[in-house]
CSV table of C-alpha atoms in Angstrom, one decimal:
chain,number,residue,atom,x,y,z
A,1,MET,CA,-27.2,30.5,8.8
A,2,ASP,CA,-25.8,30.3,5.3
A,3,TYR,CA,-22.3,29.1,4.7
A,4,SER,CA,-20.2,31.2,2.4
A,5,GLU,CA,-16.8,29.9,1.4
A,6,SER,CA,-13.9,32.1,2.3
A,7,THR,CA,-12.0,33.1,5.3
A,8,PRO,CA,-10.0,32.6,8.4
A,9,LEU,CA,-7.3,30.4,9.8
A,10,THR,CA,-7.0,27.5,12.1
A,11,HIS,CA,-4.6,29.4,14.3
A,12,CYS,CA,-2.7,27.3,16.7
A,13,ASP,CA,0.6,28.7,17.9
A,14,SER,CA,2.0,27.3,21.1
A,15,LYS,CA,4.2,30.3,21.6
A,16,ARG,CA,1.2,32.5,22.0
A,17,LYS,CA,-0.4,30.6,24.9
A,18,MET,CA,-1.0,33.1,27.5
A,19,LEU,CA,-1.9,33.3,31.2
A,20,VAL,CA,-5.2,35.1,31.4
A,21,MET,CA,-7.5,35.7,34.3
A,22,THR,CA,-10.9,34.0,34.2
A,23,ARG,CA,-13.6,35.7,32.3
A,24,THR,CA,-15.5,36.7,35.4
A,25,ASN,CA,-12.5,38.2,37.1
A,26,ARG,CA,-11.5,40.0,33.9
A,27,VAL,CA,-14.9,41.5,33.5
A,28,LEU,CA,-15.0,42.7,37.2
A,29,GLN,CA,-11.6,44.3,36.9
A,30,ARG,CA,-12.5,45.9,33.6
A,31,TRP,CA,-15.7,47.5,35.0
A,32,THR,CA,-13.8,48.6,38.1
A,33,LEU,CA,-11.3,50.4,35.9
A,34,ALA,CA,-14.1,51.8,33.8
A,35,ALA,CA,-15.8,53.1,36.9
A,36,GLY,CA,-12.7,54.7,38.2
A,37,PHE,CA,-12.0,56.4,34.9
A,38,ALA,CA,-15.6,57.6,34.7
A,39,ALA,CA,-15.3,59.1,38.2
A,40,ILE,CA,-12.2,61.0,37.2
A,41,ILE,CA,-13.6,62.6,34.1
A,42,GLY,CA,-17.2,62.9,35.4
A,43,ALA,CA,-18.7,60.9,32.6
A,44,CYS,CA,-22.1,59.5,32.8
A,45,ALA,CA,-22.8,56.0,31.3
A,46,ALA,CA,-25.4,55.9,28.6
A,47,THR,CA,-27.8,53.0,28.2
A,48,PRO,CA,-26.8,50.9,25.1
A,49,GLN,CA,-29.2,51.3,22.2
A,50,PRO,CA,-31.9,48.6,21.9
A,51,ALA,CA,-31.8,46.3,18.9
A,52,PRO,CA,-33.7,47.8,16.0
A,53,GLN,CA,-36.9,46.2,14.8
A,54,THR,CA,-35.3,45.9,11.3
A,55,ALA,CA,-31.7,45.1,10.5
A,56,PRO,CA,-29.6,48.2,10.1
A,57,THR,CA,-27.6,48.9,6.9
A,58,PRO,CA,-24.3,47.1,7.2
A,59,PRO,CA,-21.5,49.6,7.8
A,60,SER,CA,-19.2,47.9,5.3
A,61,GLN,CA,-21.8,46.9,2.7
A,62,LYS,CA,-19.6,45.5,-0.1
A,63,THR,CA,-20.6,45.1,-3.7
A,64,GLN,CA,-20.9,41.3,-3.6
A,65,ALA,CA,-23.2,38.5,-4.3
A,66,ALA,CA,-25.1,36.8,-1.5
A,67,HIS,CA,-23.2,34.4,0.8
A,68,THR,CA,-19.8,36.1,0.2
A,69,THR,CA,-17.0,37.5,2.3
A,70,VAL,CA,-14.4,40.1,1.8
A,71,GLU,CA,-10.7,39.5,1.6
A,72,ALA,CA,-9.0,40.6,4.8
A,73,PRO,CA,-7.0,43.8,4.3
A,74,ALA,CA,-3.4,43.4,3.7
A,75,GLU,CA,-1.3,43.5,6.8
A,76,SER,CA,0.7,46.7,7.5
A,77,THR,CA,3.4,47.6,9.8
A,78,VAL,CA,1.6,50.8,10.6
A,79,THR,CA,0.5,51.0,14.2
A,80,TYR,CA,-1.8,53.5,15.8
A,81,ASN,CA,-0.4,56.0,18.3
A,82,ALA,CA,-2.6,56.6,21.3
A,83,PRO,CA,-4.0,60.1,21.3
A,84,VAL,CA,-3.9,62.5,24.2
A,85,GLN,CA,-7.0,61.7,26.1
A,86,SER,CA,-9.8,64.3,26.2
A,87,THR,CA,-10.8,65.6,29.6
A,88,SER,CA,-14.3,66.3,28.4
A,89,ALA,CA,-17.0,65.1,30.8
A,90,ALA,CA,-19.5,64.4,28.0
A,91,ALA,CA,-20.2,60.8,27.0
A,92,PRO,CA,-19.7,59.9,23.3
A,93,GLY,CA,-22.7,60.8,21.3
A,94,ASP,CA,-24.1,62.0,18.0
A,95,PRO,CA,-22.0,64.6,16.2
A,96,ARG,CA,-23.2,68.2,16.3
A,97,GLY,CA,-21.7,69.3,13.0
A,98,THR,CA,-22.5,72.9,12.0
A,99,PRO,CA,-26.2,73.3,12.4
A,100,GLY,CA,-27.5,76.6,10.9
A,101,GLY,CA,-24.3,77.1,8.9
A,102,PRO,CA,-24.4,78.6,5.4
A,103,ALA,CA,-25.4,76.4,2.5
A,104,PHE,CA,-22.6,75.0,0.4
A,105,SER,CA,-22.0,77.3,-2.6
A,106,GLY,CA,-19.8,77.3,-5.7
A,107,PRO,CA,-20.0,76.5,-9.4
A,108,THR,CA,-22.7,74.1,-10.7
A,109,GLY,CA,-21.1,73.2,-14.0
A,110,PRO,CA,-20.2,72.4,-16.7
A,111,PHE,CA,-18.6,69.0,-16.2
A,112,THR,CA,-15.4,68.1,-18.0
A,113,PRO,CA,-15.9,64.8,-20.0
A,114,THR,CA,-14.6,61.7,-18.2
A,115,GLY,CA,-13.6,59.8,-21.3
A,116,ASN,CA,-16.4,57.3,-20.7
A,117,PRO,CA,-19.7,58.2,-22.5
A,118,ASP,CA,-21.8,56.0,-20.1
A,119,MET,CA,-20.3,57.8,-17.1
A,120,ASP,CA,-20.9,61.2,-18.6
A,121,ALA,CA,-24.5,60.4,-19.5
A,122,TRP,CA,-25.2,58.9,-16.0
A,123,ARG,CA,-23.7,62.0,-14.3
A,124,GLN,CA,-25.8,64.4,-16.2
A,125,ASP,CA,-29.0,62.4,-15.6
A,126,PHE,CA,-28.3,61.9,-11.9
A,127,MET,CA,-27.6,65.6,-11.5
A,128,ALA,CA,-30.9,66.5,-13.2
A,129,ARG,CA,-32.9,64.0,-11.1
A,130,ALA,CA,-31.2,64.9,-7.8
A,131,THR,CA,-31.5,68.7,-8.2
A,132,SER,CA,-35.1,68.4,-9.2
A,133,ARG,CA,-35.7,66.9,-5.8
A,134,GLY,CA,-34.1,69.8,-4.0
A,135,GLN,CA,-30.4,68.6,-3.8
A,136,ASN,CA,-27.8,71.4,-3.7
A,137,PRO,CA,-26.4,71.6,-7.3
A,138,ALA,CA,-23.1,73.2,-6.2
A,139,LEU,CA,-22.4,70.4,-3.7
A,140,LEU,CA,-23.3,67.7,-6.2
A,141,TYR,CA,-21.0,69.3,-8.8
A,142,ALA,CA,-18.2,69.4,-6.3
A,143,LEU,CA,-18.7,65.8,-5.5
A,144,LEU,CA,-18.9,64.6,-9.1
A,145,LYS,CA,-16.7,66.9,-11.1
A,146,ASP,CA,-13.6,64.8,-10.8
A,147,ILE,CA,-15.0,61.3,-11.2
A,148,ARG,CA,-13.1,59.0,-13.6
A,149,PRO,CA,-13.7,55.4,-14.7
A,150,LEU,CA,-12.1,52.7,-12.5
A,151,ASP,CA,-11.0,49.4,-14.0
A,152,ILE,CA,-12.4,47.4,-11.2
A,153,TYR,CA,-15.8,48.5,-12.3
A,154,LEU,CA,-15.6,49.7,-15.8
A,155,GLY,CA,-12.4,48.2,-17.3
A,156,PRO,CA,-12.3,45.6,-20.1
A,157,ASP,CA,-13.2,42.9,-17.6
A,158,ASP,CA,-15.3,45.2,-15.6
A,159,ARG,CA,-17.1,42.5,-13.6
A,160,SER,CA,-14.2,40.2,-12.8
A,161,GLU,CA,-12.5,42.1,-10.0
A,162,VAL,CA,-15.7,43.1,-8.3
A,163,ALA,CA,-17.3,39.6,-8.4
A,164,ASN,CA,-14.2,37.4,-8.2
A,165,GLN,CA,-13.4,37.8,-4.5
A,166,ALA,CA,-11.4,35.4,-2.3
A,167,GLU,CA,-14.4,33.8,-0.8
A,168,PHE,CA,-15.1,32.0,-4.1
A,169,SER,CA,-11.6,30.6,-4.5
A,170,LYS,CA,-10.2,30.0,-0.9
A,171,ALA,CA,-10.9,27.3,1.6
A,172,ILE,CA,-12.2,28.7,4.9
A,173,TRP,CA,-8.9,27.7,6.5
A,174,ASP,CA,-6.9,29.6,3.9
A,175,TYR,CA,-9.0,32.7,4.4
A,176,LEU,CA,-8.6,32.5,8.2
A,177,ALA,CA,-4.8,32.2,7.7
A,178,THR,CA,-4.8,35.7,6.2
A,179,ALA,CA,-7.2,37.2,8.8
A,180,VAL,CA,-6.3,35.8,12.2
A,181,THR,CA,-2.5,36.2,12.3
A,182,ASP,CA,0.1,36.6,14.9
A,183,ASN,CA,0.9,40.1,13.6
A,184,ARG,CA,-2.8,41.1,13.8
A,185,LEU,CA,-3.1,39.7,17.3
A,186,GLN,CA,0.0,41.5,18.5
A,187,THR,CA,-1.1,44.8,17.0
A,188,GLY,CA,-4.6,44.4,18.4
A,189,GLN,CA,-3.2,43.8,21.9
A,190,GLN,CA,-1.0,46.8,21.6
A,191,ASN,CA,-4.0,49.0,20.7
A,192,LEU,CA,-6.0,47.5,23.5
A,193,ALA,CA,-3.3,48.6,25.9
A,194,GLU,CA,-2.6,52.0,24.4
A,195,LEU,CA,-6.3,52.9,24.1
A,196,GLY,CA,-7.4,51.3,27.4
A,197,PRO,CA,-9.3,54.3,28.7
A,198,VAL,CA,-11.0,54.7,25.4
A,199,PHE,CA,-12.2,51.0,25.4
A,200,ASP,CA,-13.2,51.4,29.1
A,201,ARG,CA,-15.5,54.3,28.1
A,202,LEU,CA,-16.9,52.6,25.0
A,203,GLU,CA,-17.7,49.4,27.0
A,204,GLN,CA,-19.5,51.5,29.6
A,205,THR,CA,-21.4,53.6,27.1
A,206,TYR,CA,-22.4,51.0,24.5
A,207,GLY,CA,-22.1,47.6,26.2
A,208,VAL,CA,-19.8,46.1,23.5
A,209,ASN,CA,-16.7,44.2,24.4
A,210,ARG,CA,-13.3,45.7,23.5
A,211,GLU,CA,-12.0,42.6,21.9
A,212,ALA,CA,-15.0,42.4,19.5
A,213,LEU,CA,-14.5,46.1,18.6
A,214,SER,CA,-10.8,45.6,18.1
A,215,ALA,CA,-11.4,42.5,16.0
A,216,ILE,CA,-13.8,44.5,13.7
A,217,TRP,CA,-11.2,47.2,13.4
A,218,GLY,CA,-8.5,44.7,12.6
A,219,MET,CA,-10.6,42.9,10.0
A,220,GLU,CA,-11.8,46.1,8.3
A,221,THR,CA,-8.6,48.1,8.0
A,222,ASN,CA,-5.9,46.3,9.9
A,223,PHE,CA,-6.3,48.8,12.7
A,224,GLY,CA,-6.2,51.8,10.3
A,225,GLY,CA,-3.2,50.5,8.4
A,226,TYR,CA,-5.1,50.5,5.2
A,227,MET,CA,-8.4,52.4,4.9
A,228,GLY,CA,-8.3,52.6,1.1
A,229,ASP,CA,-7.0,55.4,-1.2
A,230,PHE,CA,-10.2,55.8,-3.3
A,231,SER,CA,-12.5,58.8,-3.4
A,232,ALA,CA,-15.9,57.7,-2.0
A,233,ALA,CA,-17.8,59.8,-4.6
A,234,ASN,CA,-15.8,58.4,-7.5
A,235,THR,CA,-16.1,54.8,-6.3
A,236,LEU,CA,-19.9,55.2,-5.8
A,237,ALA,CA,-20.2,56.9,-9.2
A,238,ASN,CA,-18.4,54.0,-10.8
A,239,MET,CA,-20.7,51.5,-9.0
A,240,ALA,CA,-23.7,53.4,-10.3
A,241,VAL,CA,-22.5,53.4,-13.9
A,242,GLU,CA,-21.6,49.7,-13.7
A,243,GLY,CA,-25.3,49.3,-13.0
A,244,ARG,CA,-25.9,46.3,-10.8
A,245,ARG,CA,-26.4,48.4,-7.7
A,246,ARG,CA,-27.2,51.8,-9.2
A,247,SER,CA,-30.0,52.7,-6.9
A,248,PHE,CA,-27.9,51.8,-3.8
A,249,ALA,CA,-24.9,53.8,-5.1
A,250,GLU,CA,-26.9,56.9,-5.9
A,251,GLY,CA,-28.4,56.8,-2.4
A,252,GLU,CA,-24.9,56.6,-0.9
A,253,ILE,CA,-23.8,59.6,-3.0
A,254,LEU,CA,-26.7,61.6,-1.6
A,255,ALA,CA,-25.6,60.5,1.9
A,256,LEU,CA,-22.1,61.8,1.2
A,257,ALA,CA,-23.7,65.2,0.3
A,258,LYS,CA,-25.6,65.1,3.6
A,259,ILE,CA,-22.4,64.5,5.5
A,260,VAL,CA,-20.9,67.6,4.0
A,261,GLU,CA,-24.1,69.6,4.4
A,262,ASN,CA,-24.3,68.7,8.1
A,263,GLY,CA,-20.7,69.8,8.6
A,264,TYR,CA,-19.5,66.4,9.8
A,265,ALA,CA,-16.7,66.3,7.2
A,266,ARG,CA,-15.1,68.3,4.4
A,267,LEU,CA,-15.1,67.2,0.8
A,268,ASP,CA,-11.4,66.4,0.9
A,269,GLN,CA,-11.9,64.0,3.8
A,270,LEU,CA,-14.3,61.6,2.0
A,271,GLY,CA,-11.8,58.9,1.3
A,272,SER,CA,-12.9,55.3,1.1
A,273,GLY,CA,-12.1,51.7,0.1
A,274,TRP,CA,-13.0,50.2,-3.3
A,275,ALA,CA,-16.7,49.8,-2.4
A,276,GLY,CA,-17.2,53.3,-0.9
A,277,ALA,CA,-16.9,52.3,2.8
A,278,MET,CA,-15.0,54.9,4.9
A,279,GLY,CA,-12.6,55.3,7.7
A,280,HIS,CA,-11.1,53.0,10.3
A,281,THR,CA,-14.2,50.8,10.7
A,282,GLN,CA,-15.4,51.2,7.1
A,283,PHE,CA,-18.8,52.8,7.3
A,284,MET,CA,-20.9,53.3,4.2
A,285,PRO,CA,-22.1,57.0,4.0
A,286,SER,CA,-25.7,56.2,4.9
A,287,THR,CA,-24.6,54.1,7.9
A,288,TYR,CA,-22.3,56.9,8.9
A,289,LEU,CA,-25.4,59.2,9.0
A,290,SER,CA,-27.3,56.8,11.2
A,291,TYR,CA,-24.6,55.5,13.6
A,292,ALA,CA,-21.4,57.7,13.5
A,293,GLN,CA,-20.4,59.0,16.9
A,294,ASP,CA,-18.3,61.8,18.3
A,295,TYR,CA,-16.1,60.4,21.0
A,296,ASP,CA,-14.1,63.5,22.0
A,297,GLY,CA,-16.9,66.1,22.0
A,298,ASP,CA,-15.5,68.2,19.2
A,299,GLY,CA,-18.8,68.1,17.3
A,300,LEU,CA,-17.5,65.8,14.5
A,301,ALA,CA,-17.6,62.1,13.9
A,302,ASN,CA,-14.1,61.8,12.3
A,303,VAL,CA,-13.9,58.1,11.4
A,304,TRP,CA,-11.0,58.8,9.1
A,305,THR,CA,-8.3,60.1,11.4
A,306,SER,CA,-9.8,59.6,14.9
A,307,ALA,CA,-9.7,56.0,16.0
A,308,PRO,CA,-11.8,56.8,19.1
A,309,ASP,CA,-14.5,58.4,17.0
A,310,ALA,CA,-14.5,55.4,14.6
A,311,LEU,CA,-14.5,52.8,17.4
A,312,ALA,CA,-17.4,54.7,19.1
A,313,SER,CA,-19.3,54.6,15.8
A,314,ALA,CA,-18.7,50.8,15.4
A,315,ALA,CA,-19.7,50.2,19.1
A,316,ASN,CA,-22.9,52.2,18.5
A,317,TYR,CA,-23.7,50.2,15.5
A,318,LEU,CA,-23.1,46.8,17.1
A,319,SER,CA,-25.1,47.9,20.2
A,320,ALA,CA,-28.0,48.9,18.1
A,321,SER,CA,-27.8,45.6,16.3
A,322,GLY,CA,-28.3,43.7,19.5
A,323,TYR,CA,-24.8,42.9,20.8
A,324,ARG,CA,-24.8,41.2,24.2
A,325,PHE,CA,-22.0,42.3,26.5
A,326,ASP,CA,-19.7,39.4,27.7
A,327,GLN,CA,-21.8,36.8,25.9
A,328,PRO,CA,-20.0,34.4,23.6
A,329,TRP,CA,-20.3,34.7,19.8
A,330,GLY,CA,-19.7,31.0,19.5
A,331,ILE,CA,-18.3,28.0,21.4
A,332,GLU,CA,-16.4,25.2,19.8
A,333,VAL,CA,-17.9,21.9,20.8
A,334,LEU,CA,-17.3,18.1,20.8
A,335,ALA,CA,-20.1,15.8,19.7
A,336,PRO,CA,-20.6,12.2,20.8
A,337,GLN,CA,-20.3,9.2,18.6
A,338,GLY,CA,-23.4,8.6,16.6
A,339,PHE,CA,-24.5,12.3,16.8
A,340,ASP,CA,-27.2,13.3,14.3
A,341,TRP,CA,-25.4,15.8,12.0
A,342,GLY,CA,-28.7,16.6,10.4
A,343,MET,CA,-29.3,18.8,13.4
A,344,ALA,CA,-26.8,21.2,11.9
A,345,ASP,CA,-29.6,22.5,9.7
A,346,GLY,CA,-29.4,26.3,10.4
A,347,ASN,CA,-32.1,26.2,13.1
A,348,ASP,CA,-31.6,27.6,16.6
A,349,ARG,CA,-32.4,25.4,19.5
A,350,ARG,CA,-32.1,25.9,23.3
A,351,LEU,CA,-28.7,25.2,24.8
A,352,SER,CA,-30.4,22.7,27.0
A,353,THR,CA,-31.4,20.7,23.9
A,354,TRP,CA,-27.8,20.7,22.6
A,355,ILE,CA,-26.6,19.5,26.0
A,356,ALA,CA,-29.1,16.8,26.1
A,357,GLU,CA,-27.9,15.7,22.6
A,358,GLY,CA,-24.4,15.3,24.1
A,359,LEU,CA,-22.6,18.4,22.9
A,360,SER,CA,-20.0,19.8,25.2
A,361,PRO,CA,-17.3,22.6,25.1
A,362,ILE,CA,-14.2,21.3,23.5
A,363,ARG,CA,-12.0,23.1,26.1
A,364,GLY,CA,-13.9,21.5,29.0
A,365,GLY,CA,-16.0,23.1,31.7
A,366,GLY,CA,-19.5,24.6,31.2
A,367,PHE,CA,-20.9,26.8,28.5
A,368,GLY,CA,-21.2,29.8,30.7
A,369,VAL,CA,-24.5,30.6,29.0
A,370,ASP,CA,-28.0,30.2,30.3
A,371,ALA,CA,-29.4,26.8,29.3
A,372,SER,CA,-32.5,28.6,27.9
A,373,ASP,CA,-30.5,30.6,25.4
A,374,TYR,CA,-30.7,29.7,21.8
A,375,ALA,CA,-27.8,28.5,19.6
A,376,GLU,CA,-27.3,27.0,16.2
A,377,LEU,CA,-24.9,24.2,15.4
A,378,TRP,CA,-22.6,25.2,12.5
A,379,LEU,CA,-20.2,22.9,10.7
A,380,PRO,CA,-18.1,25.3,8.6
A,381,ALA,CA,-16.1,22.4,7.0
A,382,GLY,CA,-18.4,19.4,7.6
A,383,ALA,CA,-18.6,16.8,10.4
A,384,THR,CA,-14.8,16.2,10.5
A,385,GLY,CA,-13.8,19.8,11.0
A,386,PRO,CA,-14.3,22.3,13.9
A,387,LYS,CA,-17.9,22.5,15.2
A,388,TYR,CA,-19.5,25.5,16.7
A,389,LEU,CA,-22.6,26.5,18.7
A,390,LEU,CA,-23.3,30.0,17.5
A,391,PHE,CA,-25.0,32.5,19.7
A,392,ARG,CA,-26.6,36.0,19.2
A,393,ASN,CA,-23.3,37.9,18.8
A,394,PHE,CA,-22.4,35.9,15.8
A,395,GLU,CA,-25.4,37.2,14.0
A,396,VAL,CA,-24.5,40.7,15.2
A,397,PHE,CA,-21.1,40.3,13.6
A,398,LYS,CA,-22.9,39.4,10.4
A,399,THR,CA,-24.8,42.6,10.3
A,400,TYR,CA,-21.4,44.2,9.6
A,401,ASN,CA,-20.8,41.7,6.8
A,402,ARG,CA,-23.2,39.0,5.9
A,403,SER,CA,-20.5,36.3,5.5
A,404,ASN,CA,-20.3,33.5,8.0
A,405,SER,CA,-16.6,33.3,7.3
A,406,TYR,CA,-16.1,37.0,8.1
A,407,ALA,CA,-18.0,36.6,11.3
A,408,LEU,CA,-15.9,33.6,12.3
A,409,ALA,CA,-12.8,35.5,11.6
A,410,VAL,CA,-14.0,38.4,13.9
A,411,GLY,CA,-14.9,35.9,16.6
A,412,LEU,CA,-11.6,34.0,16.5
A,413,LEU,CA,-9.7,37.3,16.4
A,414,ALA,CA,-11.7,38.6,19.4
A,415,ASP,CA,-11.0,35.3,21.3
A,416,GLY,CA,-7.3,35.5,20.5
A,417,LEU,CA,-7.1,39.1,21.8
A,418,ALA,CA,-8.6,37.7,25.0
A,419,GLY,CA,-5.9,35.1,25.1
A,420,GLN,CA,-7.8,32.1,23.7
A,421,ILE,CA,-6.5,30.8,20.4
A,422,GLY,CA,-8.8,28.7,18.2
A,423,PRO,CA,-10.1,26.6,16.8
A,424,VAL,CA,-8.9,23.6,18.8
A,425,SER,CA,-9.9,21.0,16.2
A,426,SER,CA,-8.0,20.8,12.9
A,427,TRP,CA,-9.5,21.7,9.5
A,428,PRO,CA,-10.1,18.7,7.1
A,429,ARG,CA,-7.5,19.9,4.6
A,430,ASP,CA,-7.4,16.4,3.0
A,431,ILE,CA,-11.0,16.6,1.8
A,432,GLU,CA,-11.2,17.9,-1.8
A,433,ARG,CA,-13.4,21.0,-2.0
A,434,LEU,CA,-15.5,21.8,-5.0
A,435,SER,CA,-14.9,24.4,-7.7
A,436,VAL,CA,-17.7,26.8,-8.7
A,437,ASP,CA,-18.4,24.6,-11.8
A,438,GLN,CA,-18.5,21.5,-9.6
A,439,VAL,CA,-20.9,23.2,-7.2
A,440,LYS,CA,-23.1,23.9,-10.2
A,441,GLN,CA,-22.9,20.3,-11.2
A,442,LEU,CA,-23.9,19.3,-7.7
A,443,GLN,CA,-26.8,21.7,-7.6
A,444,SER,CA,-28.1,20.5,-11.0
A,445,ALA,CA,-27.9,16.8,-10.0
A,446,LEU,CA,-29.6,17.4,-6.7
A,447,ASN,CA,-32.4,19.2,-8.5
A,448,GLN,CA,-32.8,16.4,-11.0
A,449,LEU,CA,-33.0,13.9,-8.1
A,450,GLY,CA,-35.8,16.0,-6.6
A,451,TYR,CA,-33.9,17.5,-3.6
A,452,GLU,CA,-34.6,21.1,-4.6
A,453,ALA,CA,-31.2,22.8,-4.3
A,454,GLY,CA,-32.5,25.9,-5.9
A,455,GLY,CA,-30.8,28.0,-8.6
A,456,VAL,CA,-27.7,26.6,-10.3
A,457,ASP,CA,-25.3,29.4,-9.5
A,458,GLY,CA,-22.1,27.8,-8.2
A,459,ILE,CA,-22.6,29.2,-4.6
A,460,ALA,CA,-23.0,26.5,-2.0
A,461,GLY,CA,-25.5,28.4,0.2
A,462,SER,CA,-28.1,27.2,2.6
A,463,GLY,CA,-30.4,25.8,0.0
A,464,THR,CA,-27.6,23.7,-1.6
A,465,ARG,CA,-26.4,22.5,1.8
A,466,ALA,CA,-30.0,21.6,3.0
A,467,ALA,CA,-30.6,19.7,-0.3
A,468,LEU,CA,-27.4,17.8,0.1
A,469,ARG,CA,-28.3,17.0,3.8
A,470,ARG,CA,-31.6,15.5,2.6
A,471,PHE,CA,-29.8,13.4,0.0
A,472,GLN,CA,-27.3,12.2,2.5
A,473,GLN,CA,-30.0,11.3,5.0
A,474,ALA,CA,-32.0,9.4,2.4
A,475,ASN,CA,-28.9,7.4,1.4
A,476,GLY,CA,-27.5,6.6,4.8
A,477,LEU,CA,-24.5,9.0,4.6
A,478,VAL,CA,-23.1,11.4,7.1
A,479,ALA,CA,-25.7,14.2,6.8
A,480,ASP,CA,-23.5,17.2,7.3
A,481,GLY,CA,-24.4,19.0,4.1
A,482,TYR,CA,-20.7,19.8,3.3
A,483,PRO,CA,-20.2,20.2,-0.5
A,484,SER,CA,-17.0,18.1,-0.9
A,485,ARG,CA,-15.8,15.9,-3.8
A,486,PRO,CA,-17.0,12.7,-2.0
A,487,ALA,CA,-20.4,14.3,-1.7
A,488,LEU,CA,-20.5,15.2,-5.4
A,489,ASP,CA,-19.4,11.7,-6.3
A,490,ALA,CA,-22.2,10.2,-4.3
A,491,VAL,CA,-24.8,12.4,-5.8
A,492,MET,CA,-23.6,11.8,-9.4
A,493,SER,CA,-23.4,8.0,-8.8
A,494,ARG,CA,-27.1,8.1,-7.6
A,495,LEU,CA,-28.0,10.2,-10.6
A,496,ARG,CA,-26.5,7.7,-13.0
A,497,SER,CA,-27.9,4.6,-11.4
């Protein structure tokens, strides 16, 4: 697994220590409640979707370089009011929309100039290409007639705001401090209580734990407090004109058209965040078409104003991605003196192997996972910081957003909602981190020394960390692959010698 700098907090607050039932008892009680609710409404549990053979499109696929994360949404005092529960006996499922309805009709042009010649030229060209392939010209005109340039894509410094995200400038503990907060935990717990029957039904139908769903919801939009005030069509049009992801953006615009054609949403509902992701749980349009769900049986998958629909959609996506119910995403561990940190190399090993090497849960007790299961040892801040064995569900979180730091924030938030605040270990705040330029210097030096760090891009991904581990092993240093100032100094000293 690659490390991407950004996110979540070391969240230790003694005031928040809670009495919680054991995991087993909590699960048994939860399933008992779910069964009782199902009996009342006459619902039938559906088998969770199997993991797809190929990875699904991430719901919140941001415009970002590899190994990045997304800034946690700003906290809001907005809380979600629990809806009146439907008495429908139908289990959540695919939206019906309006099959057989009349085709979208209306004007097909001409467009009013946007004030940006590149945008005007792209729009005309895209319209010509799309309509030549059978797309409805009236619907495309309605989607694109009001597009306008956005500074985050096409302003004077058009690439800075899109590319300069918090993951490149924040230490992981600083990112976590904005993602896993007391306010977010309190709001999440309130929603878990108010929407208890909804979460019962979603766990029963999709096999995804409520805390994980709530954590995704909190990370994506602060529980609906901020879903973005952009037009999805306008944002995607700007992305296409900006050019780096033109093909992707154009495909998403066509997916928007399909959503309207199918009767799943109206044009005026298609609001999004800055990268085109929509609703409470931030689905890209194409992901919406593949995974969006209708919780209440009204025929629609209203991810914008129906939290149950949005949560069902996220549960469907996570289930299809291989989520394992009541299995950990990761377990913080202790390592014995003399442990070989070179084993934190991104490879999965059986839990029995890690136990034999002396790793143990930092909170004591057993792992609660079969010894034959596979896990990876991850050192997000090197050998002196928190250490985690990562299991399958961590990878599932990363299908939502490929950042390790994002997935860690989701995991810690989910654990906190279950009453377990982490990490237990402290972050090594005294170790100087590297700037982007210093990472480039490290990469270049490692390459010159023959350790093959790969491209000199300033991103300390898996290739850079593996090369640094090899250098550390060869020179008798702690081989944790953490790109710190002491590590850079050691590499530069060897290069000059």
